[in-house]
Amino acid sequence: MMFSASYFSRAFLIIVLGSTLACGGGGGGPKETADPGKLWVQPSPAFLTPGANLVFQAVPEIHSEGPILRTAAWSVLESNGGSVLAIGNGQTATYTAPPMPGTFHLQAVSEYGTSHYVPQPGTVQVVDPKGVTVSVSPAAFVIKRDFSGSFPEPLATLSPLTNRRVQWSVVEPGFEGPDLIRLTPYDTVSTCLISWNGAAAIDRLPGNLFHVRAQSVEAPSAFALIEVQVQR
């Protein structure tokens, strides 16, 4: 079968035209829209007792096209869910829980609205203080007159509260003081250094047994005891 030169010219034109249309005709098709980032509220979930307060943070999920977050407006989605007050420009805020237990939601909205940052509300669980527990590790240890080595640093664990602050104290009178047993708390990690100034401090103690109490700052009814035996 014979084909003329004009036939091949027409076929080539059809192929080129079809390829151009399949590729969008040089940008004539719909453009892909930018995917907005999210504006998270952290910590979430957070656990508080009624009337307690906690600082929250607005954390943006920044995509390449996203602006820099400068300000944010805060709100509680439930009418009976407590109150929230922005700190400074609103990147952080103090939330105060309502007087009753329940589940509530805290939201931050950026100055860009939802065009770049879609609000992601954080969950707040307000719990009955009676359900708060404190545990310590170790729960008992022995201190000796001829001690050498590292001083004990017990760790307190609170459940389920987000606020991990603990108050440490010696239960029995006469054991704690500058020349006796010294407690140095580290609130950020809920630990406490228990130390004393050598054998002289051990000799001044009024007995051979005392207890150190780890007590929740937010829920004072929740505490745990460490039993400390003294060997002279």
Short mmCIF file of C-alpha atoms in Angstrom, two decimals:
data_model
loop_
_atom_site.label_atom_id
_atom_site.label_comp_id
_atom_site.label_asym_id
_atom_site.label_seq_id
_atom_site.Cartn_x
_atom_site.Cartn_y
_atom_site.Cartn_z
CA MET A 1 0.00 0.00 0.00
CA MET A 2 1.36 3.42 -0.95
CA PHE A 3 0.97 6.59 1.29
CA SER A 4 1.46 10.10 0.03
CA ALA A 5 3.61 12.73 1.78
CA SER A 6 0.47 14.73 2.62
CA TYR A 7 -0.94 11.70 4.50
CA PHE A 8 2.11 11.49 6.76
CA SER A 9 1.94 15.26 7.41
CA ARG A 10 -1.68 15.03 8.54
CA ALA A 11 -0.93 12.03 10.80
CA PHE A 12 2.00 13.81 12.47
CA LEU A 13 -0.19 16.88 13.13
CA ILE A 14 -2.89 14.73 14.80
CA ILE A 15 -0.30 13.04 17.08
CA VAL A 16 1.25 16.36 18.14
CA LEU A 17 -2.16 17.97 18.77
CA GLY A 18 -3.33 14.98 20.84
CA SER A 19 -0.21 15.06 22.98
CA THR A 20 -0.64 18.80 23.64
CA LEU A 21 -4.25 18.37 24.78
CA ALA A 22 -3.35 15.44 27.03
CA CYS A 23 -0.72 17.57 28.79
CA GLY A 24 -3.19 20.31 29.61
CA GLY A 25 -2.73 22.51 26.64
CA GLY A 26 0.09 24.57 28.13
CA GLY A 27 -1.42 25.19 31.60
CA GLY A 28 -5.07 25.65 30.76
CA GLY A 29 -6.23 22.99 33.32
CA PRO A 30 -7.16 23.54 37.02
CA LYS A 31 -4.30 24.50 39.36
CA GLU A 32 -3.59 22.49 42.51
CA THR A 33 -4.67 24.35 45.65
CA ALA A 34 -2.33 24.77 48.60
CA ASP A 35 -2.91 22.37 51.47
CA PRO A 36 -3.45 24.42 54.65
CA GLY A 37 -1.56 23.42 57.76
CA LYS A 38 -3.13 22.68 61.12
CA LEU A 39 -3.04 24.69 64.35
CA TRP A 40 -2.75 22.26 67.25
CA VAL A 41 -3.51 22.91 70.92
CA GLN A 42 -1.05 21.20 73.23
CA PRO A 43 -0.96 19.39 75.56
CA SER A 44 -3.83 17.22 74.42
CA PRO A 45 -5.41 15.39 76.05
CA ALA A 46 -4.81 17.32 79.26
CA PHE A 47 -6.06 16.26 82.69
CA LEU A 48 -6.98 18.80 85.39
CA THR A 49 -9.04 18.91 88.56
CA PRO A 50 -12.00 21.31 88.94
CA GLY A 51 -10.89 24.95 89.24
CA ALA A 52 -7.25 24.18 88.40
CA ASN A 53 -5.37 26.03 85.66
CA LEU A 54 -2.81 25.00 83.07
CA VAL A 55 -0.84 26.76 80.32
CA PHE A 56 -1.53 25.57 76.75
CA GLN A 57 0.34 26.32 73.53
CA ALA A 58 -0.81 26.93 69.95
CA VAL A 59 1.51 24.86 67.73
CA PRO A 60 1.28 25.43 63.94
CA GLU A 61 1.93 22.74 61.36
CA ILE A 62 3.91 24.88 58.91
CA HIS A 63 3.91 23.89 55.25
CA SER A 64 6.24 25.52 52.73
CA GLU A 65 3.53 28.00 51.74
CA GLY A 66 2.39 28.73 55.32
CA PRO A 67 2.97 32.12 56.99
CA ILE A 68 4.58 32.52 60.39
CA LEU A 69 2.12 32.45 63.28
CA ARG A 70 2.20 35.77 65.17
CA THR A 71 -1.07 35.88 67.11
CA ALA A 72 -3.90 33.53 68.04
CA ALA A 73 -7.36 33.89 69.56
CA TRP A 74 -8.47 31.28 72.11
CA SER A 75 -11.87 29.94 73.08
CA VAL A 76 -13.54 27.09 74.94
CA LEU A 77 -16.03 25.36 72.66
CA GLU A 78 -18.44 24.39 75.46
CA SER A 79 -20.39 27.14 77.22
CA ASN A 80 -19.76 25.54 80.63
CA GLY A 81 -16.20 24.43 79.89
CA GLY A 82 -14.26 26.95 81.95
CA SER A 83 -12.33 29.99 80.74
CA VAL A 84 -9.17 30.75 78.80
CA LEU A 85 -6.95 33.86 78.80
CA ALA A 86 -4.31 34.48 76.12
CA ILE A 87 -0.77 35.25 77.26
CA GLY A 88 1.00 37.99 75.30
CA ASN A 89 0.31 37.59 71.58
CA GLY A 90 -1.69 34.41 72.11
CA GLN A 91 0.81 31.73 71.22
CA THR A 92 0.16 30.47 74.76
CA ALA A 93 -2.87 30.78 77.03
CA THR A 94 -3.92 29.95 80.59
CA TYR A 95 -6.97 27.73 80.85
CA THR A 96 -9.00 27.52 84.08
CA ALA A 97 -11.14 24.43 84.49
CA PRO A 98 -14.81 24.68 85.46
CA PRO A 99 -16.01 23.60 88.93
CA MET A 100 -17.35 20.26 87.72
CA PRO A 101 -15.74 17.22 86.02
CA GLY A 102 -16.29 16.65 82.32
CA THR A 103 -14.75 16.62 78.85
CA PHE A 104 -14.16 19.97 77.16
CA HIS A 105 -12.35 21.37 74.13
CA LEU A 106 -9.94 24.28 73.79
CA GLN A 107 -9.39 25.96 70.42
CA ALA A 108 -6.86 28.43 69.03
CA VAL A 109 -7.46 30.34 65.76
CA SER A 110 -4.60 32.21 64.08
CA GLU A 111 -4.77 35.73 62.64
CA TYR A 112 -5.07 34.05 59.22
CA GLY A 113 -8.31 32.35 60.21
CA THR A 114 -8.56 28.93 58.57
CA SER A 115 -6.96 29.85 55.23
CA HIS A 116 -3.51 28.65 56.28
CA TYR A 117 -4.07 27.00 59.68
CA VAL A 118 -7.06 24.76 60.28
CA PRO A 119 -7.86 24.79 64.04
CA GLN A 120 -7.41 21.44 65.79
CA PRO A 121 -9.11 21.69 69.22
CA GLY A 122 -7.35 20.14 72.19
CA THR A 123 -9.20 17.88 74.61
CA VAL A 124 -9.36 18.69 78.32
CA GLN A 125 -10.49 16.11 80.85
CA VAL A 126 -11.54 17.60 84.20
CA VAL A 127 -11.41 14.78 86.75
CA ASP A 128 -12.51 14.29 90.34
CA PRO A 129 -9.57 14.88 92.74
CA LYS A 130 -10.52 11.64 94.50
CA GLY A 131 -9.35 9.76 91.43
CA VAL A 132 -5.83 11.26 91.49
CA THR A 133 -3.06 8.94 92.70
CA VAL A 134 0.61 9.43 93.58
CA SER A 135 3.25 6.70 93.61
CA VAL A 136 6.95 6.94 94.48
CA SER A 137 9.99 4.90 93.50
CA PRO A 138 11.73 3.68 95.53
CA ALA A 139 9.04 3.44 98.21
CA ALA A 140 11.59 2.60 100.92
CA PHE A 141 15.35 2.78 101.46
CA VAL A 142 18.01 2.75 104.18
CA ILE A 143 20.50 5.51 105.04
CA LYS A 144 23.66 4.64 106.95
CA ARG A 145 26.08 6.51 109.16
CA ASP A 146 29.07 5.32 107.11
CA PHE A 147 27.33 6.25 103.85
CA SER A 148 29.31 6.74 100.64
CA GLY A 149 28.02 7.19 97.12
CA SER A 150 25.09 9.06 95.57
CA PHE A 151 22.23 10.47 97.63
CA PRO A 152 18.80 8.99 96.89
CA GLU A 153 16.55 10.77 94.38
CA PRO A 154 13.07 9.22 94.53
CA LEU A 155 10.69 9.82 91.62
CA ALA A 156 7.00 10.66 92.09
CA THR A 157 4.44 9.69 89.44
CA LEU A 158 1.00 11.33 89.30
CA SER A 159 -1.99 9.84 87.54
CA PRO A 160 -3.78 11.08 85.53
CA LEU A 161 -2.91 14.79 86.03
CA THR A 162 -0.94 16.76 83.45
CA ASN A 163 0.39 19.02 86.22
CA ARG A 164 3.25 16.92 87.65
CA ARG A 165 4.30 19.32 90.39
CA VAL A 166 4.89 17.63 93.75
CA GLN A 167 5.53 19.06 97.23
CA TRP A 168 8.06 17.09 99.30
CA SER A 169 8.25 17.09 103.10
CA VAL A 170 9.39 14.99 106.07
CA VAL A 171 6.37 13.78 108.05
CA GLU A 172 7.91 13.37 111.51
CA PRO A 173 9.17 16.50 113.30
CA GLY A 174 12.83 16.86 114.21
CA PHE A 175 14.29 15.03 111.18
CA GLU A 176 14.41 17.81 108.58
CA GLY A 177 16.73 20.83 108.79
CA PRO A 178 20.01 22.39 107.58
CA ASP A 179 22.12 20.08 109.78
CA LEU A 180 19.75 17.10 109.49
CA ILE A 181 17.88 15.71 106.48
CA ARG A 182 17.68 18.13 103.53
CA LEU A 183 15.12 17.90 100.71
CA THR A 184 15.90 19.52 97.34
CA PRO A 185 12.97 19.12 94.93
CA TYR A 186 13.14 19.31 91.14
CA ASP A 187 9.56 20.12 90.16
CA THR A 188 10.11 19.82 86.41
CA VAL A 189 10.83 16.10 86.69
CA SER A 190 8.98 15.31 89.94
CA THR A 191 12.10 14.13 91.75
CA CYS A 192 13.64 15.12 95.07
CA LEU A 193 17.24 14.87 96.25
CA ILE A 194 17.41 13.59 99.84
CA SER A 195 20.76 14.49 101.40
CA TRP A 196 22.50 14.98 104.76
CA ASN A 197 25.84 16.31 105.96
CA GLY A 198 27.74 13.16 106.86
CA ALA A 199 27.73 11.07 110.05
CA ALA A 200 27.15 14.09 112.29
CA ALA A 201 23.72 14.69 110.72
CA ILE A 202 22.78 11.02 111.12
CA ASP A 203 23.74 11.15 114.81
CA ARG A 204 21.46 14.15 115.39
CA LEU A 205 18.33 12.42 114.09
CA PRO A 206 15.79 11.78 116.88
CA GLY A 207 15.01 8.22 115.79
CA ASN A 208 15.68 5.36 113.41
CA LEU A 209 12.65 5.69 111.14
CA PHE A 210 10.96 8.57 109.32
CA HIS A 211 8.83 9.16 106.23
CA VAL A 212 9.08 11.52 103.26
CA ARG A 213 5.76 12.60 101.76
CA ALA A 214 5.28 13.32 98.04
CA GLN A 215 2.06 15.34 97.69
CA SER A 216 0.33 16.59 94.56
CA VAL A 217 0.30 20.40 94.42
CA GLU A 218 -2.91 20.49 92.37
CA ALA A 219 -4.72 17.77 94.34
CA PRO A 220 -3.34 17.90 97.92
CA SER A 221 -5.47 14.95 99.02
CA ALA A 222 -3.29 12.72 96.82
CA PHE A 223 0.09 11.75 98.29
CA ALA A 224 2.47 8.85 98.81
CA LEU A 225 4.98 8.05 101.58
CA ILE A 226 8.57 6.86 101.42
CA GLU A 227 9.80 4.89 104.42
CA VAL A 228 13.37 5.74 105.41
CA GLN A 229 15.28 3.58 107.91
CA VAL A 230 18.35 4.96 109.69
CA GLN A 231 21.28 2.71 110.49
CA ARG A 232 23.91 4.15 112.81
#
